[in-house]
Short mmCIF file of the C-alpha atoms (twelve columns), coordinates in Angstrom:
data_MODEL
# 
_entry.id   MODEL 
# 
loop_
_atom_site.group_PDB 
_atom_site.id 
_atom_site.type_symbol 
_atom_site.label_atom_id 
_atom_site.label_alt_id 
_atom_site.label_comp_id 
_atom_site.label_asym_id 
_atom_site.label_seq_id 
_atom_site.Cartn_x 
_atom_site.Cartn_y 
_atom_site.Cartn_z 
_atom_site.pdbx_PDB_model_num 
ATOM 1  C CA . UNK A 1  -10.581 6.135  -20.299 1 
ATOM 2  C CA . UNK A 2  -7.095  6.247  -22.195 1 
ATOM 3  C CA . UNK A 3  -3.835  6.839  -19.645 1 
ATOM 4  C CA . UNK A 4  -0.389  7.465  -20.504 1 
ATOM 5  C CA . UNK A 5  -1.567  9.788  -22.889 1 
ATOM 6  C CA . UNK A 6  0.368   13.176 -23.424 1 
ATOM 7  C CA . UNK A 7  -1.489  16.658 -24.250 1 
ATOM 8  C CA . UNK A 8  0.329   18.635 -26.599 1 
ATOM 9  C CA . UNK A 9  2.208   15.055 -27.853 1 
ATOM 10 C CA . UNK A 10 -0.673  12.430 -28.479 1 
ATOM 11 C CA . UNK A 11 -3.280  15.053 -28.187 1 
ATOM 12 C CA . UNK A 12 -3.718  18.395 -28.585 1 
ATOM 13 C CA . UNK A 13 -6.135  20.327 -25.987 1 
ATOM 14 C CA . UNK A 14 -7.729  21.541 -29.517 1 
ATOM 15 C CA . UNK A 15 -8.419  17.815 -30.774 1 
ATOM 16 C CA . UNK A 16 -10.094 17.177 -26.936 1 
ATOM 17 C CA . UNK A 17 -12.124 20.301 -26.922 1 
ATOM 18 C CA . UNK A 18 -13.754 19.296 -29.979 1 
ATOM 19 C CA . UNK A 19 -14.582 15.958 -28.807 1 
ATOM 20 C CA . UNK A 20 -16.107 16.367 -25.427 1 
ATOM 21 C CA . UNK A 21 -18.304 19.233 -23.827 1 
ATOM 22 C CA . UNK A 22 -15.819 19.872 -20.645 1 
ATOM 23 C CA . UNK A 23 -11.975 19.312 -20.723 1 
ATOM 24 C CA . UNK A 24 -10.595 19.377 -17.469 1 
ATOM 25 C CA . UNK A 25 -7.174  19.028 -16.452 1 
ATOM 26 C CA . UNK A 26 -6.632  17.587 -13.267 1 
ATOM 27 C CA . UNK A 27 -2.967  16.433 -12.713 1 
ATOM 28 C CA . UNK A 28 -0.733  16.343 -9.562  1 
ATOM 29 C CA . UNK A 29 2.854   16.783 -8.179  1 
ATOM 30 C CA . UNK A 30 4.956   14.417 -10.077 1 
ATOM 31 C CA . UNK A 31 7.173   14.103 -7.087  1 
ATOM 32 C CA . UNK A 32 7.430   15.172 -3.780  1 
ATOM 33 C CA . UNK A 33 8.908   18.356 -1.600  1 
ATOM 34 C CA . UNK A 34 10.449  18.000 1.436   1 
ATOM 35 C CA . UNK A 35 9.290   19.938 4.449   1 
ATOM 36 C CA . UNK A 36 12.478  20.766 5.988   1 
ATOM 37 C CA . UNK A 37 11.580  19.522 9.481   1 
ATOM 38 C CA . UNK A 38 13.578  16.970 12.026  1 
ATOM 39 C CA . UNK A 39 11.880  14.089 11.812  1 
ATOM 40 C CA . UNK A 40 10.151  14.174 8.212   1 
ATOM 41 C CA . UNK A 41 12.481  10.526 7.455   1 
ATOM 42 C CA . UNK A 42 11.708  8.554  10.002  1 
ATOM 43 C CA . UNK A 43 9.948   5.416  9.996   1 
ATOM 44 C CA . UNK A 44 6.534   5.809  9.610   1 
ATOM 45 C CA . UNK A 45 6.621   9.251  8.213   1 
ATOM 46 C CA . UNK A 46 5.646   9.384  4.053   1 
ATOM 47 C CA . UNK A 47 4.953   11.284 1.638   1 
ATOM 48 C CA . UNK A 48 0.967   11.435 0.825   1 
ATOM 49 C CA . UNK A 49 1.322   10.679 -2.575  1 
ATOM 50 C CA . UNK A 50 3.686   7.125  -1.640  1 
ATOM 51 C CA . UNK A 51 0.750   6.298  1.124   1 
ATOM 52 C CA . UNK A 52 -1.941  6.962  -1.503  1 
ATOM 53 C CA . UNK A 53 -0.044  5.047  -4.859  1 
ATOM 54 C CA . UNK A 54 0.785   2.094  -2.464  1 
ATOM 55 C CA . UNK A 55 -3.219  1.864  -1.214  1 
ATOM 56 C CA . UNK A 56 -4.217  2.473  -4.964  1 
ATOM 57 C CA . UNK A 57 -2.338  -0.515 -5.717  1 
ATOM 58 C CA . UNK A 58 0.282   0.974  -7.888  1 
ATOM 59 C CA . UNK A 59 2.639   -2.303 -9.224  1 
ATOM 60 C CA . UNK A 60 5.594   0.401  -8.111  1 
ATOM 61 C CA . UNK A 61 4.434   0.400  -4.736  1 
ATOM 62 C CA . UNK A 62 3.536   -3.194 -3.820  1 
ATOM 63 C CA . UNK A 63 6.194   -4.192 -2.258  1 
ATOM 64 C CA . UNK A 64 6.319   -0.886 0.548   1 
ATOM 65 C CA . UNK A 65 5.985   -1.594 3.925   1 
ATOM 66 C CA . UNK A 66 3.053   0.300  5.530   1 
ATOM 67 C CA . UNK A 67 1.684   -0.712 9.016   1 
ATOM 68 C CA . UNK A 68 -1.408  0.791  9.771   1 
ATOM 69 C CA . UNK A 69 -2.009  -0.848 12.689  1 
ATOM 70 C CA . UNK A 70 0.979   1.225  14.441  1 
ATOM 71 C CA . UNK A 71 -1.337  3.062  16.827  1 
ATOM 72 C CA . UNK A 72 -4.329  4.859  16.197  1 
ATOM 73 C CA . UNK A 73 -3.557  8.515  16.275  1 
ATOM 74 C CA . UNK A 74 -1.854  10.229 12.702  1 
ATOM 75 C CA . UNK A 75 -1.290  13.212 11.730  1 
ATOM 76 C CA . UNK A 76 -1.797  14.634 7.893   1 
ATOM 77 C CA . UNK A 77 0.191   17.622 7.094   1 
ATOM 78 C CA . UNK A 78 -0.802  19.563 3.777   1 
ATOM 79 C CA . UNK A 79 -4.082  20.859 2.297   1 
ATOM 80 C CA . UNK A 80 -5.912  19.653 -0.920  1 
ATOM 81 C CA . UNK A 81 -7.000  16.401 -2.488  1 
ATOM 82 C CA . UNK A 82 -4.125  14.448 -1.960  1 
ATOM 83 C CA . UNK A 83 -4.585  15.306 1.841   1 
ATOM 84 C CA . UNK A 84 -8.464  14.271 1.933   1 
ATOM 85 C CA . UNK A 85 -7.540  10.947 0.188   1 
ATOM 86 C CA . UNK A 86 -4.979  10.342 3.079   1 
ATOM 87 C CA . UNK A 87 -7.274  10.958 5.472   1 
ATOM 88 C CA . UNK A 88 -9.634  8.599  3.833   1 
ATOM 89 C CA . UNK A 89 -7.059  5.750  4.209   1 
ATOM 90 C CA . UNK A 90 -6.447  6.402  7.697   1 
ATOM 91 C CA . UNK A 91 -9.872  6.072  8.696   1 
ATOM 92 C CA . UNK A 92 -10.572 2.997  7.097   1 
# 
C-alpha cells in the first residue's frame, strides 16, 4: 500500500500497468452535493462520506459529534458503496 500518491504526477497509469496484472481505479467524491431538501442541515442529518471518515477514524474527523444511540430507526439516502458502508455503521 502507498497513499497520497498522485496518477499522472508520482505515477503514471503506464508505470502501474507494467507493474501489476490489474490496475483499478477506485476513487470517490472529493466532497459532497447537497440535496436541495428542507431539512438536509439539521442535527443529525450528514453527509455519508462525514459519517463514514469519522467511523474510519479519520484524525479530521475525531473530534465530530455523532450519537448513534439517538433512536433506532435511520434513513440512508443515495445508492452505491458509500451507501452500503453507511448502512454497515448503522447496524452495528
Amino acid at each position: 500500500f502507498m497513499g497520497v500518491v498522485t496518477v499522472g504526477q508520482d505515477v503514471s497509469l503506464a508505470e502501474l500497468r507494467g507493474l501489476y496484472h490489474a490496475v483499478v481505479m477506485a476513487y470517490g467524491a472529493s466532497g459532497d452535493a447537497s440535496l436541495g431538501i428542507p431539512g438536509e442541515n439539521l442535527e443529525g442529518s450528514m453527509s455519508a462520506r462525514h459519517l463514514v471518515n469519522w467511523y474510519n477514524g479519520h484524525p479530521h474527523y475525531a473530534s465530530m459529534k455523532v450519537d448513534l444511540t439517538a433512536g433506532s430507526r435511520a434513513v440512508v439516502i443515495g445508492n452505491g458503496n458509500v451507501a452500503v458502508d453507511v448502512a454497515r455503521v448503522l447496524l452495528k
